[in-house]
PDB file of C-alpha atoms in Angstrom:
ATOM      1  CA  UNK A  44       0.000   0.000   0.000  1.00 43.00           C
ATOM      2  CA  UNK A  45       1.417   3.249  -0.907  1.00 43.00           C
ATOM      3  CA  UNK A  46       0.618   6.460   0.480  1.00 47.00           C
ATOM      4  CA  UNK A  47      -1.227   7.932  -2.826  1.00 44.00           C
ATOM      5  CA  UNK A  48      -3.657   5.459  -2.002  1.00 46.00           C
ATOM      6  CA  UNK A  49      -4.254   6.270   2.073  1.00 42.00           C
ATOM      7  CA  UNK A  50      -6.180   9.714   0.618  1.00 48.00           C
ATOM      8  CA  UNK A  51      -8.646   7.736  -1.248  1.00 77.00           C
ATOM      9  CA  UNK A  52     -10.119   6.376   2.669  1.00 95.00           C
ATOM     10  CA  UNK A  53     -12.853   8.237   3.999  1.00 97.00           C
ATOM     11  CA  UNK A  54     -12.947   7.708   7.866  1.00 98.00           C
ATOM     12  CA  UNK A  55     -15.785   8.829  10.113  1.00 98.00           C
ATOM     13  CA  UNK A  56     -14.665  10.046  13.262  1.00 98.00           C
ATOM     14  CA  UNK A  57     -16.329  11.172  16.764  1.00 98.00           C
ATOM     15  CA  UNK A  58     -16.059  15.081  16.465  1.00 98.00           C
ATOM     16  CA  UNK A  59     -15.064  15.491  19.922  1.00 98.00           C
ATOM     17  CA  UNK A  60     -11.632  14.155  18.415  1.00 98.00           C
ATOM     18  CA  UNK A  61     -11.162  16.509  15.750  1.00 98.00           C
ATOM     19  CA  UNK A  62     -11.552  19.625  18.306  1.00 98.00           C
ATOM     20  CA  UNK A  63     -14.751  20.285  17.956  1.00 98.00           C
ATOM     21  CA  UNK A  64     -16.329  21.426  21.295  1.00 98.00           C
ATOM     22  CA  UNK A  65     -19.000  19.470  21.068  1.00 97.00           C
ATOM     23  CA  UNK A  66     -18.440  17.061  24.733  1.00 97.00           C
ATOM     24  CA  UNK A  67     -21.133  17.707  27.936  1.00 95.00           C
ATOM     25  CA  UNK A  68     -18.260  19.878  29.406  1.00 96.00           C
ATOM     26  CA  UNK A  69     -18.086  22.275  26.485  1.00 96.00           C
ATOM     27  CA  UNK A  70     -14.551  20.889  25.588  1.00 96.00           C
ATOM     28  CA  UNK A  71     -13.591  18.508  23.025  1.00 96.00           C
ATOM     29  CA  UNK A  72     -10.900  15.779  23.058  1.00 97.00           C
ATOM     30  CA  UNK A  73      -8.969  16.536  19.986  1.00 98.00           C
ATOM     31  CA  UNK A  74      -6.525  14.173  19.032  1.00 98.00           C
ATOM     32  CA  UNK A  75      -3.074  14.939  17.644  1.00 97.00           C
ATOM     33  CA  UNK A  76      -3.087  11.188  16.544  1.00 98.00           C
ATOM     34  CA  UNK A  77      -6.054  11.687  14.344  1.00 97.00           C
ATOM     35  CA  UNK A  78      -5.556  15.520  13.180  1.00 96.00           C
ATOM     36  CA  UNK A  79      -1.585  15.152  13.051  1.00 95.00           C
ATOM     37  CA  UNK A  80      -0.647  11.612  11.989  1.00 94.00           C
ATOM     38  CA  UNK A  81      -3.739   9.842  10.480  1.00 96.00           C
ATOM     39  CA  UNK A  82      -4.928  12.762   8.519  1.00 94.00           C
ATOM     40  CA  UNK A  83      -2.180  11.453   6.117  1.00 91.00           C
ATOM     41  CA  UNK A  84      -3.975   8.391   5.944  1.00 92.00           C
ATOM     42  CA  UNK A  85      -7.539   9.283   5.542  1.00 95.00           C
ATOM     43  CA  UNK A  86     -10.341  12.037   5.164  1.00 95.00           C
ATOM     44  CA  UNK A  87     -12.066  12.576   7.985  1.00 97.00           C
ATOM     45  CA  UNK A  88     -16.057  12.917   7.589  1.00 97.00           C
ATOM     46  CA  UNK A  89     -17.234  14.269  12.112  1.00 98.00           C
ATOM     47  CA  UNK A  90     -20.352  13.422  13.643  1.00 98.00           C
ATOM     48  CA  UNK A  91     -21.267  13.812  17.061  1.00 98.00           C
ATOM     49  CA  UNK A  92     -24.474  12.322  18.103  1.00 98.00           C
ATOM     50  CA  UNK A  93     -25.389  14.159  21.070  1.00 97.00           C
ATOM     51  CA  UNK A  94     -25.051  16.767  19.383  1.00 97.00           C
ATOM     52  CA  UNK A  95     -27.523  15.544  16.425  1.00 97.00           C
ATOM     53  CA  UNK A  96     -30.201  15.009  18.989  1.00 97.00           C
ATOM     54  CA  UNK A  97     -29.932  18.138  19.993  1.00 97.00           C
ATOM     55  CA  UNK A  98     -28.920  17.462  23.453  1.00 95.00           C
ATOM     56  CA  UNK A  99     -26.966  20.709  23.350  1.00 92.00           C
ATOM     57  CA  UNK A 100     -23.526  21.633  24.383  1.00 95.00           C
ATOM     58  CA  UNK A 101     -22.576  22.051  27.634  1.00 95.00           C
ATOM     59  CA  UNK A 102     -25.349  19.387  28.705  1.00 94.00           C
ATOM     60  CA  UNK A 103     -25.151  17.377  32.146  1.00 92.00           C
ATOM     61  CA  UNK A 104     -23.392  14.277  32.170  1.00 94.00           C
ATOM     62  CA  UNK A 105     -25.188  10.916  30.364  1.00 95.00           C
ATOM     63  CA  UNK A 106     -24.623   7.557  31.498  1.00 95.00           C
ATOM     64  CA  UNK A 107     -26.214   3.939  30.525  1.00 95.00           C
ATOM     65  CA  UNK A 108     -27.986   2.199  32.577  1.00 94.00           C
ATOM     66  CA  UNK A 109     -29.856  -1.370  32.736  1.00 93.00           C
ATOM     67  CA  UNK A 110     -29.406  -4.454  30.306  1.00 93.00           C
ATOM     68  CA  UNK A 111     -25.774  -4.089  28.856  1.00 94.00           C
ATOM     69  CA  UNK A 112     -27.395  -5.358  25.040  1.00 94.00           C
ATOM     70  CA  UNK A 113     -30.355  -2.683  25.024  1.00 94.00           C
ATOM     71  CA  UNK A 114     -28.877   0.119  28.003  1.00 96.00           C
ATOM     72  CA  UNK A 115     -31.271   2.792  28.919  1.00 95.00           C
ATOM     73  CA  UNK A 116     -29.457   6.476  28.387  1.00 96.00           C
ATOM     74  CA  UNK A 117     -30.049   9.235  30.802  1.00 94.00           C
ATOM     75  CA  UNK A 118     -28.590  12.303  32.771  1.00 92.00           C
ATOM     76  CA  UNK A 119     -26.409  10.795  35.591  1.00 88.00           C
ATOM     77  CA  UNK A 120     -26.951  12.968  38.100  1.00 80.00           C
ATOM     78  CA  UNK A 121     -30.174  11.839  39.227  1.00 70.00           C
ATOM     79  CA  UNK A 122     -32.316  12.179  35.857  1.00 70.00           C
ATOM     80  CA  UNK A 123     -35.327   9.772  35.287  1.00 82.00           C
ATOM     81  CA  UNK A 124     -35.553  11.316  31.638  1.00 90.00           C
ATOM     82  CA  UNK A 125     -35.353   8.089  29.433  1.00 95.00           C
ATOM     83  CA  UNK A 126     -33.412   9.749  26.477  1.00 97.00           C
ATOM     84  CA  UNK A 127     -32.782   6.868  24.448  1.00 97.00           C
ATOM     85  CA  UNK A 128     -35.095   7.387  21.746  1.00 97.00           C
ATOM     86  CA  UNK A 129     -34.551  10.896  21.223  1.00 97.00           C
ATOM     87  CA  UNK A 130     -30.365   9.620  20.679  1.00 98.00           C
ATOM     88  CA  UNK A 131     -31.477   6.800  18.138  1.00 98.00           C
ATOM     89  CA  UNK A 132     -33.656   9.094  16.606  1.00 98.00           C
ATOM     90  CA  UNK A 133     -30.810  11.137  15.721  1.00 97.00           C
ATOM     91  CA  UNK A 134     -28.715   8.051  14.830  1.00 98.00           C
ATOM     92  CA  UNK A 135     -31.519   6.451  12.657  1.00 97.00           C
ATOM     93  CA  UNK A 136     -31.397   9.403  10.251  1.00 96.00           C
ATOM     94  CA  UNK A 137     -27.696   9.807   9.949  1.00 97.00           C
ATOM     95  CA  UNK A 138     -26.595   6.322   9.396  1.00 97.00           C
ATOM     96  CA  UNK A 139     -27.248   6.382   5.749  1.00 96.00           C
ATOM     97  CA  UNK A 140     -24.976   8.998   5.293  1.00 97.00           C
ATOM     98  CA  UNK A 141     -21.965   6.722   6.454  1.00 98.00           C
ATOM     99  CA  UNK A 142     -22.949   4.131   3.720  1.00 97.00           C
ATOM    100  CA  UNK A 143     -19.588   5.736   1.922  1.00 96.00           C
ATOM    101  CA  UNK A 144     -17.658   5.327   4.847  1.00 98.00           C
ATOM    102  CA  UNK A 145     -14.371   2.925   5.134  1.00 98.00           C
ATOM    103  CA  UNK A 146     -13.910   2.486   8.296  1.00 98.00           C
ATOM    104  CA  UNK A 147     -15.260   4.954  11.836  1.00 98.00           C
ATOM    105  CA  UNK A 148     -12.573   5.899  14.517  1.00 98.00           C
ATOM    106  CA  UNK A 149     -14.685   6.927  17.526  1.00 98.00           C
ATOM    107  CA  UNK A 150     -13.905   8.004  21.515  1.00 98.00           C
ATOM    108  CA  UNK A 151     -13.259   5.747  24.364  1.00 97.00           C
ATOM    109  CA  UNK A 152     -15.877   5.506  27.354  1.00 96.00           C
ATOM    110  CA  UNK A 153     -18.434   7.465  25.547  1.00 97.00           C
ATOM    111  CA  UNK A 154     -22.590   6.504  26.208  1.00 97.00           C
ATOM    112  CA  UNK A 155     -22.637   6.885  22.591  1.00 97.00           C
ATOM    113  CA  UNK A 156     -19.626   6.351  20.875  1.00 98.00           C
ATOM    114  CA  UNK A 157     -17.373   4.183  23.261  1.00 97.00           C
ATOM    115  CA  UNK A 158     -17.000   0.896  21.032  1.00 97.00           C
ATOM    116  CA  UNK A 159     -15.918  -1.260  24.319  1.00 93.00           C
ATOM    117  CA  UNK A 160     -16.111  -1.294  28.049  1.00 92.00           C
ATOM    118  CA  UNK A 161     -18.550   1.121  28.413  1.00 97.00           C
ATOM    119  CA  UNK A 162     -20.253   1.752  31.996  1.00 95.00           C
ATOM    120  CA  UNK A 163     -23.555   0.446  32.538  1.00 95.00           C
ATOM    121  CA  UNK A 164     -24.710   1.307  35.467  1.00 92.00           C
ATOM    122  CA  UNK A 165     -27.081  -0.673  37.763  1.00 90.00           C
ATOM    123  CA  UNK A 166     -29.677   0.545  40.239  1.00 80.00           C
ATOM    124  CA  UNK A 167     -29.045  -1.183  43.187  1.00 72.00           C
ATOM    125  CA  UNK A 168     -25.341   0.112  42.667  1.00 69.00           C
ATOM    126  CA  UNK A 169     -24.009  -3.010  43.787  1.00 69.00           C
ATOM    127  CA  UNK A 170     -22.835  -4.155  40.700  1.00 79.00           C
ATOM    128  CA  UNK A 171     -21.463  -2.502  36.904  1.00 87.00           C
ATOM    129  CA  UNK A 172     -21.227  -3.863  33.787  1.00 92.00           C
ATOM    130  CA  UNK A 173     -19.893  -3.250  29.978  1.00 95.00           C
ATOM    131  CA  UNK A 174     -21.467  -2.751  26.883  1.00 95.00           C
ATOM    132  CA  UNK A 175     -21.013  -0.438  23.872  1.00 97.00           C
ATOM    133  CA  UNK A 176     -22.483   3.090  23.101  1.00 98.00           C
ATOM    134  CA  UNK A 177     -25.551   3.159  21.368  1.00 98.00           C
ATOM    135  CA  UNK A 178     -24.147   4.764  18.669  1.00 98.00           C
ATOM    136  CA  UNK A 179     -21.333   2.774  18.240  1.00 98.00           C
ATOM    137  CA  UNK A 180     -23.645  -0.120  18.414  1.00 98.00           C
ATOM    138  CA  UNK A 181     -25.776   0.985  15.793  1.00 98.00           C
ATOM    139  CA  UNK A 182     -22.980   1.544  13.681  1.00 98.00           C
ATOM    140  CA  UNK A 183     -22.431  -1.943  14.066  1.00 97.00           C
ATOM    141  CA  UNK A 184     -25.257  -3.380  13.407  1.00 97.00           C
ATOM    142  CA  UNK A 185     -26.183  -1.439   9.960  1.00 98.00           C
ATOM    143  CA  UNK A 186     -22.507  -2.265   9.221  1.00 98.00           C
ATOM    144  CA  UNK A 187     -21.379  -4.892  10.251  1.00 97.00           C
ATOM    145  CA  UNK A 188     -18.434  -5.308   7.839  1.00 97.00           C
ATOM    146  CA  UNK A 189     -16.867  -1.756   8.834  1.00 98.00           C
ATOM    147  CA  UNK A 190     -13.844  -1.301  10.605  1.00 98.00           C
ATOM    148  CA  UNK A 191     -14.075   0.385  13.604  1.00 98.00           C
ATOM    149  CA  UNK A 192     -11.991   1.332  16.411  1.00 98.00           C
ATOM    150  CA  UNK A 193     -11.805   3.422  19.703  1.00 98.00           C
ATOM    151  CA  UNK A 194      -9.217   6.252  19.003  1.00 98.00           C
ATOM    152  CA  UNK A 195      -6.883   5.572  22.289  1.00 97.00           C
ATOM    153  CA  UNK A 196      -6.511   2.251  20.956  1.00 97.00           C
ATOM    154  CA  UNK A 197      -4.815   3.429  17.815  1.00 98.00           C
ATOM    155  CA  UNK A 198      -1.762   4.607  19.875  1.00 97.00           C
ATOM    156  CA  UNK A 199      -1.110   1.201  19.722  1.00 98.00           C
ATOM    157  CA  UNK A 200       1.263   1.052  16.369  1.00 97.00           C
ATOM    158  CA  UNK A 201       0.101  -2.946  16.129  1.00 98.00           C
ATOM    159  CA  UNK A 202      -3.368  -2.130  16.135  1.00 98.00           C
ATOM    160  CA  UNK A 203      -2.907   1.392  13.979  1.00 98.00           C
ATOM    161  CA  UNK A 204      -1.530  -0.695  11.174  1.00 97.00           C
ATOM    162  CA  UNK A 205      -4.260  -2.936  11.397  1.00 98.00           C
ATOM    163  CA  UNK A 206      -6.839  -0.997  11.288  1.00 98.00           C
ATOM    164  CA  UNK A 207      -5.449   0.905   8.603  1.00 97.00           C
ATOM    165  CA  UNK A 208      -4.846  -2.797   6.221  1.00 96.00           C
ATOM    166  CA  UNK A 209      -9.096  -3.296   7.459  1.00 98.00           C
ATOM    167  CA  UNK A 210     -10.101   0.164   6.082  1.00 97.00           C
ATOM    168  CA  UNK A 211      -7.950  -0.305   3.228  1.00 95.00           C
ATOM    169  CA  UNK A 212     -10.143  -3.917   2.645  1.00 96.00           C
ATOM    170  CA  UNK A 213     -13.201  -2.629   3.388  1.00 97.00           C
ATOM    171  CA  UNK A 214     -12.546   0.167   0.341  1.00 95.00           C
ATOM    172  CA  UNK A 215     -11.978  -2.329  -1.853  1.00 93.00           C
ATOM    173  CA  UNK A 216     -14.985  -4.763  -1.192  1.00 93.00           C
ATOM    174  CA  UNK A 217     -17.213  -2.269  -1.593  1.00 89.00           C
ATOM    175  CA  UNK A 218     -16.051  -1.033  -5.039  1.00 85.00           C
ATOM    176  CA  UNK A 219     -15.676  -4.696  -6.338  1.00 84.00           C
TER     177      UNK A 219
END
């Protein structure tokens, strides 16, 4: 693979990571890896789904809660608000847009976007458990085939690389 060919990949990627101030806190998480070193390798296409479903920014903190497979989302200090729907909503009419996408790099520990070990919290508080954000889950499930990673993850140079050969894949199954 030669680098003429990395700027043919178009990568989605969490917005919060390409300094967009778009997080509950009104800060983002930019990430030199992605702006700095990756941006060689692919186009970046943001999305943010809190953000689509209007949640607002700064918002109060969201956590999951309840079954790990179907988690419930709501405000974490205290809120009974299920806002589930209102995030898949949002989700539902963005994830045709992505249909052009190679591969999604998205942010760790993220409600939404976190791809693994994400909090689930419990109401008796006695015990937590993992699951995946719901938009990273959805992702999943209307493409199944995509490669996609948490960010952090991609610091490791094994698992860069590999990701990188997977988008590269991915490209070329679809156009086949």
């Amino acid at each position: 693979m030669t680098e003429r060919n990395y700027q043919l990949f178009t990568v989605g990627l969490s917005a919060c990571l390409a300094g967009f101030k778009v997080r509950y806190d009104g800060a983002d998480k930019r990430s030199s890896l992605c702006l700095n070193e990756l941006s060689d390798v692919f186009n970046f296409v943001t999305f943010c789904p809190e953000v689509a479903a209007g949640f607002g920014t700064p918002r109060a903190p969201m956590q999951l809660e309840g079954n790990p497979q179907h988690p419930v989302l709501r405000y974490r200090a205290g809120g009974s608000e299920d806002l589930t729907s209102k995030l898949q909503a949002a989700i539902e009419s963005e994830l045709a847009s992505f249909a052009h996408l190679d591969g999604f790099i998205l942010v760790r520990n993220s409600p939404s976007c976190g791809v693994h070990s994400v909090k689930v919290f419990q109401q008796d508080d006695a015990e937590l458990l993992y699951g995946q954000g719901i938009f990273a889950a959805a992702l999943r499930q209307r493409y199944p085939l995509l490669p996609i990673e948490e960010e952090q993850s991609l610091y490791d140079q094994q698992v860069r690389q590999r990701f990188i050969e997977q988008v590269e894949r991915y490209c070329q199954q679809r156009a086949e």
